């Protein structure tokens, strides 16, 4: 037997063992993640695939072993060799600042027939009919909404209440003497401390005009132009629990969103207060109290990319995060952003969020020119109208995104392949569909949340 056949046959034995171990491991991980369909399919593959390689070794099937080994080499090339790099898929720099008054949360706060309401719709008559759509629905965490759950909604509202308490602490007096700490020392400390406080990932960027809203859209300062007084920002992510997100759009999602807004708010307020105590002007940007467009700041701080569903997608938790930002006049040491086109290329092919969106708010198309730049844009009116009907902030797109799978060895192995090779990205879309389904079902509400549908009259 020639050397090449001997190597092929030995390769088949080694690979049958690796494949069996890998698929059994995947099945256990899926089972632990309560993904029963994926666990069953991995187990089925473990019974079907490794024996093909094992039998080639066992019976010395030289030609079959050679073909199977050649397949392995091809798969290795597909997975490990970096190729298929795409040209720029989306543009990064918006041509205009966003006016906070135009975002759905600001429009939702307009009380019918007040001066603000009349002024806004006299300037934006095209938005009146669209907004009357969501005003007809029960509303977020409202009793008649589809996923009403007294306990979960009230728990979520309690977290929103707690975030609200930070309202007067986002800014404050600055200590009269400035610390002489160096930029690199302070930047490193802020990043390390943020992680100690609970942040998942942290980055620093210089602030540009497009990071700032042009005008305030909420609260007492409604309509005031926003002055960009700060030059730098620290942005961070906090993780949303997989268990709570998986049941989206049921009530656990709104509990989890509120909880992580609170976590992000707490960390941001602590960082901003610390910077002011060191003698530097600083402001926390937290839920309901923003001057900055946080996803743009976080993207430029190197934390991820903005994909098809319009949220920041991070490399390890995908969109399953919430963001916090602190701006300051201290010249922090910035991170260098390396645009990750592999994520955007994956978005081009995947389209799972568009498939599962109950309100059809996410486009199946490639990025288009919106206000002069190439990007994806969701239909925020139909998305928000669905939120008001569901009573939750939905999150079905976030729950089904392949990047949202937990940060563990199995999923990071797949993420590695996705980052490296465009051919593997194609395969990975189909693998995700095979294991989880093209339109995965929502998970059950976590068992510790009572399924309490009716409030006492
Ligand atoms: S679900 Fe797919 S298309 Fe949508 S954001 Fe995630 S990776 Fe992109
Ligand atoms: S949150 Fe829900 S309704 Fe909105 S875009 Fe995502 S899936 Fe669609």
GROMACS .gro file of C-alpha atoms and ligand atoms in nm:
model
  473
    1UNK     CA    1   0.000   0.000   0.000
    2UNK     CA    2   0.144   0.334  -0.099
    3UNK     CA    3   0.224   0.596   0.165
    4UNK     CA    4  -0.055   0.825   0.045
    5UNK     CA    5  -0.317   0.552   0.100
    6UNK     CA    6  -0.174   0.474   0.444
    7UNK     CA    7  -0.195   0.841   0.541
    8UNK     CA    8  -0.552   0.864   0.408
    9UNK     CA    9  -0.663   0.561   0.603
   10UNK     CA   10  -0.503   0.686   0.924
   11UNK     CA   11  -0.658   1.029   0.864
   12UNK     CA   12  -1.001   0.862   0.843
   13UNK     CA   13  -0.952   0.699   1.183
   14UNK     CA   14  -0.835   1.020   1.350
   15UNK     CA   15  -1.111   1.226   1.189
   16UNK     CA   16  -1.385   0.977   1.282
   17UNK     CA   17  -1.281   1.015   1.647
   18UNK     CA   18  -1.262   1.398   1.625
   19UNK     CA   19  -1.595   1.420   1.443
   20UNK     CA   20  -1.768   1.190   1.692
   21UNK     CA   21  -1.627   1.385   1.989
   22UNK     CA   22  -1.715   1.721   1.825
   23UNK     CA   23  -2.073   1.627   1.743
   24UNK     CA   24  -2.139   1.473   2.084
   25UNK     CA   25  -1.991   1.784   2.246
   26UNK     CA   26  -2.210   2.005   2.024
   27UNK     CA   27  -2.514   1.799   2.118
   28UNK     CA   28  -2.441   1.841   2.491
   29UNK     CA   29  -2.390   2.217   2.451
   30UNK     CA   30  -2.714   2.253   2.252
   31UNK     CA   31  -2.897   2.051   2.516
   32UNK     CA   32  -2.759   2.274   2.793
   33UNK     CA   33  -2.874   2.575   2.590
   34UNK     CA   34  -3.222   2.414   2.580
   35UNK     CA   35  -3.198   2.392   2.200
   36UNK     CA   36  -3.352   2.046   2.176
   37UNK     CA   37  -3.390   2.040   1.798
   38UNK     CA   38  -3.023   2.132   1.751
   39UNK     CA   39  -2.916   1.876   2.014
   40UNK     CA   40  -3.114   1.600   1.842
   41UNK     CA   41  -2.973   1.686   1.500
   42UNK     CA   42  -2.615   1.696   1.627
   43UNK     CA   43  -2.666   1.355   1.786
   44UNK     CA   44  -2.813   1.218   1.463
   45UNK     CA   45  -2.510   1.343   1.270
   46UNK     CA   46  -2.283   1.187   1.533
   47UNK     CA   47  -2.446   0.851   1.455
   48UNK     CA   48  -2.429   0.894   1.076
   49UNK     CA   49  -2.107   1.075   0.983
   50UNK     CA   50  -1.819   0.932   1.191
   51UNK     CA   51  -1.895   0.569   1.092
   52UNK     CA   52  -1.829   0.653   0.725
   53UNK     CA   53  -1.473   0.754   0.813
   54UNK     CA   54  -1.434   0.475   1.069
   55UNK     CA   55  -1.537   0.202   0.825
   56UNK     CA   56  -1.286   0.327   0.566
   57UNK     CA   57  -1.012   0.275   0.820
   58UNK     CA   58  -1.154  -0.052   0.952
   59UNK     CA   59  -1.192  -0.218   0.610
   60UNK     CA   60  -0.891  -0.048   0.446
   61UNK     CA   61  -1.105   0.109   0.171
   62UNK     CA   62  -0.814   0.287   0.006
   63UNK     CA   63  -0.997   0.483  -0.265
   64UNK     CA   64  -1.282   0.587  -0.034
   65UNK     CA   65  -1.028   0.693   0.230
   66UNK     CA   66  -0.841   0.900  -0.028
   67UNK     CA   67  -1.160   1.079  -0.139
   68UNK     CA   68  -1.269   1.142   0.222
   69UNK     CA   69  -0.925   1.276   0.314
   70UNK     CA   70  -0.926   1.506   0.011
   71UNK     CA   71  -1.265   1.635   0.138
   72UNK     CA   72  -1.106   1.710   0.472
   73UNK     CA   73  -0.828   1.910   0.308
   74UNK     CA   74  -1.092   2.109   0.118
   75UNK     CA   75  -1.288   2.169   0.437
   76UNK     CA   76  -0.970   2.288   0.610
   77UNK     CA   77  -0.909   2.534   0.328
   78UNK     CA   78  -1.270   2.648   0.351
   79UNK     CA   79  -1.249   2.699   0.724
   80UNK     CA   80  -0.899   2.814   0.805
   81UNK     CA   81  -0.773   2.995   0.497
   82UNK     CA   82  -0.879   3.356   0.484
   83UNK     CA   83  -1.034   3.441   0.149
   84UNK     CA   84  -1.330   3.608  -0.011
   85UNK     CA   85  -1.277   3.950   0.148
   86UNK     CA   86  -1.556   4.189   0.040
   87UNK     CA   87  -1.530   4.548  -0.061
   88UNK     CA   88  -1.707   4.801   0.161
   89UNK     CA   89  -2.066   4.677   0.211
   90UNK     CA   90  -2.206   4.972   0.406
   91UNK     CA   91  -2.090   5.332   0.447
   92UNK     CA   92  -1.989   5.453   0.791
   93UNK     CA   93  -2.022   5.829   0.810
   94UNK     CA   94  -2.377   5.967   0.814
   95UNK     CA   95  -2.421   6.283   0.607
   96UNK     CA   96  -2.659   6.442   0.859
   97UNK     CA   97  -2.706   6.444   1.233
   98UNK     CA   98  -3.012   6.260   1.364
   99UNK     CA   99  -3.274   6.475   1.536
  100UNK     CA  100  -3.382   6.292   1.853
  101UNK     CA  101  -3.735   6.430   1.807
  102UNK     CA  102  -3.772   6.197   1.506
  103UNK     CA  103  -3.698   5.872   1.686
  104UNK     CA  104  -3.993   5.656   1.789
  105UNK     CA  105  -3.940   5.691   2.166
  106UNK     CA  106  -3.959   6.069   2.135
  107UNK     CA  107  -4.270   6.053   1.913
  108UNK     CA  108  -4.429   5.810   2.159
  109UNK     CA  109  -4.392   6.070   2.434
  110UNK     CA  110  -4.585   6.336   2.242
  111UNK     CA  111  -4.922   6.382   2.415
  112UNK     CA  112  -5.209   6.425   2.170
  113UNK     CA  113  -5.314   6.786   2.106
  114UNK     CA  114  -5.040   6.942   2.321
  115UNK     CA  115  -4.832   7.224   2.171
  116UNK     CA  116  -4.537   6.989   2.115
  117UNK     CA  117  -4.761   6.742   1.937
  118UNK     CA  118  -4.914   7.007   1.711
  119UNK     CA  119  -4.578   7.160   1.633
  120UNK     CA  120  -4.414   6.827   1.554
  121UNK     CA  121  -4.686   6.704   1.318
  122UNK     CA  122  -4.729   7.040   1.149
  123UNK     CA  123  -4.360   7.011   1.052
  124UNK     CA  124  -4.383   6.635   0.983
  125UNK     CA  125  -4.734   6.571   0.846
  126UNK     CA  126  -4.616   6.250   0.675
  127UNK     CA  127  -4.554   6.094   1.017
  128UNK     CA  128  -4.900   6.159   1.163
  129UNK     CA  129  -5.080   5.861   1.007
  130UNK     CA  130  -4.786   5.633   1.079
  131UNK     CA  131  -4.784   5.736   1.444
  132UNK     CA  132  -5.159   5.710   1.481
  133UNK     CA  133  -5.097   5.341   1.403
  134UNK     CA  134  -4.902   5.278   1.723
  135UNK     CA  135  -5.128   5.509   1.925
  136UNK     CA  136  -5.422   5.278   1.854
  137UNK     CA  137  -5.241   4.984   2.015
  138UNK     CA  138  -5.239   4.908   2.390
  139UNK     CA  139  -4.875   5.020   2.432
  140UNK     CA  140  -4.557   4.895   2.596
  141UNK     CA  141  -4.623   4.683   2.907
  142UNK     CA  142  -4.996   4.762   2.873
  143UNK     CA  143  -5.260   4.528   3.011
  144UNK     CA  144  -5.436   4.449   2.684
  145UNK     CA  145  -5.118   4.376   2.493
  146UNK     CA  146  -5.054   4.032   2.342
  147UNK     CA  147  -4.788   3.915   2.586
  148UNK     CA  148  -4.930   4.074   2.897
  149UNK     CA  149  -4.780   3.916   3.207
  150UNK     CA  150  -4.848   4.110   3.524
  151UNK     CA  151  -4.537   3.993   3.709
  152UNK     CA  152  -4.288   4.030   3.423
  153UNK     CA  153  -4.423   4.368   3.309
  154UNK     CA  154  -4.422   4.509   3.661
  155UNK     CA  155  -4.071   4.374   3.720
  156UNK     CA  156  -3.957   4.538   3.394
  157UNK     CA  157  -4.125   4.865   3.487
  158UNK     CA  158  -3.951   4.855   3.826
  159UNK     CA  159  -3.616   4.840   3.648
  160UNK     CA  160  -3.718   5.131   3.421
  161UNK     CA  161  -3.820   5.318   3.738
  162UNK     CA  162  -3.473   5.255   3.883
  163UNK     CA  163  -3.303   5.382   3.561
  164UNK     CA  164  -3.518   5.694   3.584
  165UNK     CA  165  -3.365   5.766   3.928
  166UNK     CA  166  -3.031   5.826   3.757
  167UNK     CA  167  -3.183   6.110   3.553
  168UNK     CA  168  -3.032   6.384   3.768
  169UNK     CA  169  -2.695   6.212   3.803
  170UNK     CA  170  -2.589   6.190   3.439
  171UNK     CA  171  -2.409   6.524   3.471
  172UNK     CA  172  -2.290   6.734   3.759
  173UNK     CA  173  -2.030   6.970   3.901
  174UNK     CA  174  -1.669   6.911   3.804
  175UNK     CA  175  -1.398   6.911   4.073
  176UNK     CA  176  -1.202   7.240   4.062
  177UNK     CA  177  -0.857   7.081   4.028
  178UNK     CA  178  -0.768   6.850   3.743
  179UNK     CA  179  -0.579   6.529   3.812
  180UNK     CA  180  -0.245   6.507   3.630
  181UNK     CA  181  -0.299   6.139   3.544
  182UNK     CA  182  -0.178   6.049   3.195
  183UNK     CA  183  -0.420   5.973   2.912
  184UNK     CA  184  -0.300   5.615   2.875
  185UNK     CA  185  -0.320   5.545   3.249
  186UNK     CA  186  -0.670   5.688   3.284
  187UNK     CA  187  -0.795   5.518   2.966
  188UNK     CA  188  -0.667   5.182   3.082
  189UNK     CA  189  -0.813   5.229   3.428
  190UNK     CA  190  -1.155   5.325   3.288
  191UNK     CA  191  -1.161   5.018   3.065
  192UNK     CA  192  -1.046   4.778   3.337
  193UNK     CA  193  -1.281   4.926   3.594
  194UNK     CA  194  -1.579   4.917   3.356
  195UNK     CA  195  -1.525   4.545   3.317
  196UNK     CA  196  -1.501   4.501   3.694
  197UNK     CA  197  -1.832   4.687   3.720
  198UNK     CA  198  -1.998   4.445   3.478
  199UNK     CA  199  -1.926   4.568   3.126
  200UNK     CA  200  -1.855   4.299   2.870
  201UNK     CA  201  -1.647   4.495   2.624
  202UNK     CA  202  -1.520   4.852   2.629
  203UNK     CA  203  -1.379   5.089   2.366
  204UNK     CA  204  -1.285   5.455   2.334
  205UNK     CA  205  -1.337   5.683   2.037
  206UNK     CA  206  -1.299   6.046   1.943
  207UNK     CA  207  -1.639   6.211   1.902
  208UNK     CA  208  -1.752   6.354   1.569
  209UNK     CA  209  -2.048   6.574   1.492
  210UNK     CA  210  -2.253   6.284   1.357
  211UNK     CA  211  -2.233   6.105   1.691
  212UNK     CA  212  -2.449   6.378   1.851
  213UNK     CA  213  -2.824   6.420   1.807
  214UNK     CA  214  -2.894   6.760   1.658
  215UNK     CA  215  -3.176   6.838   1.908
  216UNK     CA  216  -3.311   6.691   2.228
  217UNK     CA  217  -3.628   6.490   2.173
  218UNK     CA  218  -3.731   6.406   2.527
  219UNK     CA  219  -3.780   6.567   2.865
  220UNK     CA  220  -3.761   6.927   2.973
  221UNK     CA  221  -3.492   7.016   2.720
  222UNK     CA  222  -3.714   6.905   2.427
  223UNK     CA  223  -3.622   7.092   2.110
  224UNK     CA  224  -3.296   7.237   2.245
  225UNK     CA  225  -3.000   7.207   2.008
  226UNK     CA  226  -2.728   6.978   2.143
  227UNK     CA  227  -2.385   7.137   2.175
  228UNK     CA  228  -2.100   6.893   2.119
  229UNK     CA  229  -1.888   7.002   2.416
  230UNK     CA  230  -1.710   6.671   2.468
  231UNK     CA  231  -1.433   6.539   2.245
  232UNK     CA  232  -1.405   6.173   2.349
  233UNK     CA  233  -1.629   5.891   2.464
  234UNK     CA  234  -1.596   5.558   2.633
  235UNK     CA  235  -1.854   5.306   2.511
  236UNK     CA  236  -1.931   4.968   2.661
  237UNK     CA  237  -2.165   4.674   2.622
  238UNK     CA  238  -2.352   4.475   2.887
  239UNK     CA  239  -2.478   4.129   2.803
  240UNK     CA  240  -2.846   4.040   2.787
  241UNK     CA  241  -2.924   3.696   2.924
  242UNK     CA  242  -2.965   3.431   2.656
  243UNK     CA  243  -3.245   3.264   2.854
  244UNK     CA  244  -3.447   3.586   2.877
  245UNK     CA  245  -3.390   3.684   2.513
  246UNK     CA  246  -3.468   3.337   2.374
  247UNK     CA  247  -3.834   3.368   2.478
  248UNK     CA  248  -3.877   3.694   2.281
  249UNK     CA  249  -4.118   3.849   2.199
  250UNK     CA  250  -4.274   3.726   2.524
  251UNK     CA  251  -4.251   3.927   2.844
  252UNK     CA  252  -3.904   3.814   2.958
  253UNK     CA  253  -3.749   4.032   2.686
  254UNK     CA  254  -3.883   4.356   2.831
  255UNK     CA  255  -3.768   4.252   3.180
  256UNK     CA  256  -3.421   4.184   3.047
  257UNK     CA  257  -3.398   4.499   2.834
  258UNK     CA  258  -3.499   4.713   3.133
  259UNK     CA  259  -3.254   4.531   3.360
  260UNK     CA  260  -2.962   4.580   3.123
  261UNK     CA  261  -3.053   4.946   3.061
  262UNK     CA  262  -3.026   4.976   3.438
  263UNK     CA  263  -2.687   4.798   3.448
  264UNK     CA  264  -2.553   5.013   3.164
  265UNK     CA  265  -2.695   5.325   3.331
  266UNK     CA  266  -2.538   5.242   3.667
  267UNK     CA  267  -2.193   5.185   3.516
  268UNK     CA  268  -2.215   5.499   3.300
  269UNK     CA  269  -2.319   5.716   3.595
  270UNK     CA  270  -2.032   5.578   3.806
  271UNK     CA  271  -1.775   5.642   3.531
  272UNK     CA  272  -1.902   5.994   3.463
  273UNK     CA  273  -1.904   6.084   3.834
  274UNK     CA  274  -1.551   5.946   3.870
  275UNK     CA  275  -1.425   6.155   3.574
  276UNK     CA  276  -1.584   6.470   3.714
  277UNK     CA  277  -1.425   6.402   4.053
  278UNK     CA  278  -1.089   6.383   3.870
  279UNK     CA  279  -1.153   6.733   3.736
  280UNK     CA  280  -1.283   6.647   3.385
  281UNK     CA  281  -1.623   6.730   3.245
  282UNK     CA  282  -1.818   6.408   3.176
  283UNK     CA  283  -2.175   6.301   3.100
  284UNK     CA  284  -2.342   5.960   3.115
  285UNK     CA  285  -2.571   5.872   2.825
  286UNK     CA  286  -2.833   5.632   2.957
  287UNK     CA  287  -3.178   5.505   2.865
  288UNK     CA  288  -3.416   5.792   2.795
  289UNK     CA  289  -3.141   6.048   2.849
  290UNK     CA  290  -2.911   6.054   2.551
  291UNK     CA  291  -2.726   6.329   2.368
  292UNK     CA  292  -2.538   6.077   2.155
  293UNK     CA  293  -2.639   5.805   1.914
  294UNK     CA  294  -2.490   5.519   2.116
  295UNK     CA  295  -2.469   5.250   1.843
  296UNK     CA  296  -2.260   5.482   1.623
  297UNK     CA  297  -2.029   5.571   1.912
  298UNK     CA  298  -1.992   5.205   2.013
  299UNK     CA  299  -1.921   5.101   1.653
  300UNK     CA  300  -1.651   5.367   1.615
  301UNK     CA  301  -1.504   5.260   1.949
  302UNK     CA  302  -1.448   4.920   1.785
  303UNK     CA  303  -1.720   4.723   1.964
  304UNK     CA  304  -1.897   4.585   1.656
  305UNK     CA  305  -2.080   4.661   1.333
  306UNK     CA  306  -2.430   4.780   1.254
  307UNK     CA  307  -2.595   4.507   1.053
  308UNK     CA  308  -2.922   4.431   0.881
  309UNK     CA  309  -3.141   4.474   1.188
  310UNK     CA  310  -2.994   4.817   1.264
  311UNK     CA  311  -2.853   4.724   1.605
  312UNK     CA  312  -2.488   4.706   1.705
  313UNK     CA  313  -2.371   4.349   1.645
  314UNK     CA  314  -2.078   4.250   1.862
  315UNK     CA  315  -1.841   3.970   1.756
  316UNK     CA  316  -1.924   3.737   2.047
  317UNK     CA  317  -2.279   3.817   2.164
  318UNK     CA  318  -2.411   3.965   1.839
  319UNK     CA  319  -2.693   4.211   1.906
  320UNK     CA  320  -2.768   4.050   2.246
  321UNK     CA  321  -2.623   4.349   2.435
  322UNK     CA  322  -2.721   4.689   2.565
  323UNK     CA  323  -2.495   4.991   2.538
  324UNK     CA  324  -2.370   5.258   2.770
  325UNK     CA  325  -2.166   5.566   2.678
  326UNK     CA  326  -1.982   5.834   2.877
  327UNK     CA  327  -1.858   6.144   2.697
  328UNK     CA  328  -1.583   6.365   2.834
  329UNK     CA  329  -1.356   6.656   2.749
  330UNK     CA  330  -1.052   6.455   2.861
  331UNK     CA  331  -0.847   6.336   2.564
  332UNK     CA  332  -0.862   5.963   2.631
  333UNK     CA  333  -0.644   5.723   2.433
  334UNK     CA  334  -0.864   5.600   2.149
  335UNK     CA  335  -0.894   5.246   2.012
  336UNK     CA  336  -0.833   5.179   1.647
  337UNK     CA  337  -1.144   5.046   1.481
  338UNK     CA  338  -1.091   4.774   1.224
  339UNK     CA  339  -1.407   4.746   1.019
  340UNK     CA  340  -1.530   4.387   1.023
  341UNK     CA  341  -1.672   4.328   0.677
  342UNK     CA  342  -1.714   3.957   0.754
  343UNK     CA  343  -2.009   4.041   0.982
  344UNK     CA  344  -2.172   4.259   0.719
  345UNK     CA  345  -2.107   3.997   0.450
  346UNK     CA  346  -2.273   3.738   0.674
  347UNK     CA  347  -2.571   3.975   0.706
  348UNK     CA  348  -2.590   3.997   0.326
  349UNK     CA  349  -2.650   3.623   0.309
  350UNK     CA  350  -2.825   3.536   0.636
  351UNK     CA  351  -3.148   3.745   0.641
  352UNK     CA  352  -3.281   3.544   0.934
  353UNK     CA  353  -3.392   3.855   1.123
  354UNK     CA  354  -3.594   3.966   0.819
  355UNK     CA  355  -3.747   3.620   0.800
  356UNK     CA  356  -3.863   3.609   1.162
  357UNK     CA  357  -3.967   3.973   1.214
  358UNK     CA  358  -4.340   3.964   1.300
  359UNK     CA  359  -4.398   4.312   1.155
  360UNK     CA  360  -4.186   4.266   0.840
  361UNK     CA  361  -3.983   4.571   0.939
  362UNK     CA  362  -3.645   4.435   0.831
  363UNK     CA  363  -3.545   4.444   0.468
  364UNK     CA  364  -3.438   4.137   0.268
  365UNK     CA  365  -3.254   4.365   0.025
  366UNK     CA  366  -2.890   4.462   0.011
  367UNK     CA  367  -2.795   4.795   0.172
  368UNK     CA  368  -2.945   5.096  -0.009
  369UNK     CA  369  -2.871   5.467  -0.023
  370UNK     CA  370  -3.044   5.630   0.275
  371UNK     CA  371  -2.977   6.001   0.322
  372UNK     CA  372  -2.674   5.973   0.096
  373UNK     CA  373  -2.507   5.669   0.252
  374UNK     CA  374  -2.531   5.298   0.182
  375UNK     CA  375  -2.684   5.114   0.477
  376UNK     CA  376  -2.964   4.895   0.598
  377UNK     CA  377  -3.257   5.071   0.756
  378UNK     CA  378  -3.543   4.903   0.935
  379UNK     CA  379  -3.898   5.036   0.923
  380UNK     CA  380  -3.900   5.183   1.272
  381UNK     CA  381  -4.269   5.279   1.257
  382UNK     CA  382  -4.393   4.925   1.188
  383UNK     CA  383  -4.144   4.782   1.440
  384UNK     CA  384  -4.262   5.019   1.714
  385UNK     CA  385  -4.628   4.961   1.628
  386UNK     CA  386  -4.567   4.591   1.684
  387UNK     CA  387  -4.404   4.667   2.021
  388UNK     CA  388  -4.718   4.857   2.124
  389UNK     CA  389  -4.935   4.565   2.013
  390UNK     CA  390  -4.711   4.301   2.177
  391UNK     CA  391  -4.653   4.504   2.494
  392UNK     CA  392  -4.283   4.417   2.486
  393UNK     CA  393  -3.986   4.545   2.292
  394UNK     CA  394  -4.017   4.227   2.081
  395UNK     CA  395  -3.650   4.134   2.028
  396UNK     CA  396  -3.735   3.842   1.798
  397UNK     CA  397  -3.465   3.958   1.554
  398UNK     CA  398  -3.211   3.966   1.836
  399UNK     CA  399  -3.313   3.622   1.963
  400UNK     CA  400  -3.279   3.452   1.623
  401UNK     CA  401  -2.959   3.620   1.500
  402UNK     CA  402  -2.687   3.354   1.461
  403UNK     CA  403  -2.440   3.593   1.625
  404UNK     CA  404  -2.654   3.589   1.943
  405UNK     CA  405  -2.561   3.232   2.031
  406UNK     CA  406  -2.375   3.210   2.361
  407UNK     CA  407  -2.007   3.292   2.390
  408UNK     CA  408  -1.859   2.941   2.424
  409UNK     CA  409  -1.607   2.717   2.248
  410UNK     CA  410  -1.860   2.566   2.007
  411UNK     CA  411  -2.005   2.894   1.880
  412UNK     CA  412  -1.669   3.072   1.887
  413UNK     CA  413  -1.529   2.799   1.660
  414UNK     CA  414  -1.805   2.876   1.408
  415UNK     CA  415  -1.751   3.252   1.452
  416UNK     CA  416  -1.383   3.197   1.372
  417UNK     CA  417  -1.474   3.031   1.041
  418UNK     CA  418  -1.729   3.305   0.963
  419UNK     CA  419  -1.466   3.572   1.017
  420UNK     CA  420  -1.206   3.396   0.805
  421UNK     CA  421  -1.377   3.270   0.494
  422UNK     CA  422  -1.662   3.389   0.275
  423UNK     CA  423  -1.734   3.031   0.162
  424UNK     CA  424  -1.767   2.923   0.522
  425UNK     CA  425  -2.009   3.212   0.581
  426UNK     CA  426  -2.237   3.063   0.317
  427UNK     CA  427  -2.212   2.722   0.480
  428UNK     CA  428  -2.267   2.869   0.826
  429UNK     CA  429  -2.601   3.024   0.723
  430UNK     CA  430  -2.723   2.678   0.617
  431UNK     CA  431  -2.578   2.512   0.926
  432UNK     CA  432  -2.764   2.758   1.148
  433UNK     CA  433  -3.087   2.685   0.960
  434UNK     CA  434  -3.025   2.310   0.983
  435UNK     CA  435  -2.968   2.307   1.358
  436UNK     CA  436  -3.202   2.585   1.477
  437UNK     CA  437  -3.451   2.616   1.190
  438UNK     CA  438  -3.496   2.897   0.939
  439UNK     CA  439  -3.766   3.042   1.163
  440UNK     CA  440  -3.677   2.914   1.509
  441UNK     CA  441  -3.962   2.891   1.759
  442UNK     CA  442  -3.958   3.121   2.060
  443UNK     CA  443  -3.837   2.943   2.372
  444UNK     CA  444  -4.071   2.902   2.672
  445UNK     CA  445  -4.065   3.178   2.932
  446UNK     CA  446  -3.802   3.095   3.195
  447UNK     CA  447  -3.979   2.869   3.447
  448UNK     CA  448  -3.909   3.100   3.741
  449UNK     CA  449  -4.124   3.377   3.586
  450UNK     CA  450  -4.488   3.315   3.680
  451UNK     CA  451  -4.710   3.310   3.374
  452UNK     CA  452  -4.947   3.553   3.537
  453UNK     CA  453  -5.175   3.697   3.274
  454UNK     CA  454  -5.444   3.887   3.461
  455UNK     CA  455  -5.427   4.172   3.704
  456UNK     CA  456  -5.685   4.163   3.988
  457UNK     CA  457  -5.979   4.392   3.912
  458LIG     S1  458  -3.001   3.769   1.178
  458LIG    FE1  459  -2.853   3.746   1.015
  458LIG     S2  460  -2.898   3.913   0.875
  458LIG    FE2  461  -2.996   3.962   1.066
  458LIG     S3  462  -2.848   4.089   1.178
  458LIG    FE3  463  -2.814   3.875   1.243
  458LIG     S4  464  -2.655   3.800   1.106
  458LIG    FE4  465  -2.737   3.986   1.013
  459LIG     S1  466  -3.782   4.413   1.732
  459LIG    FE1  467  -3.933   4.269   1.646
  459LIG     S2  468  -4.066   4.395   1.521
  459LIG    FE2  469  -3.881   4.514   1.556
  459LIG     S3  470  -3.746   4.469   1.385
  459LIG    FE3  471  -3.694   4.322   1.547
  459LIG     S4  472  -3.820   4.143   1.504
  459LIG    FE4  473  -3.906   4.313   1.387
   0.00000   0.00000   0.00000
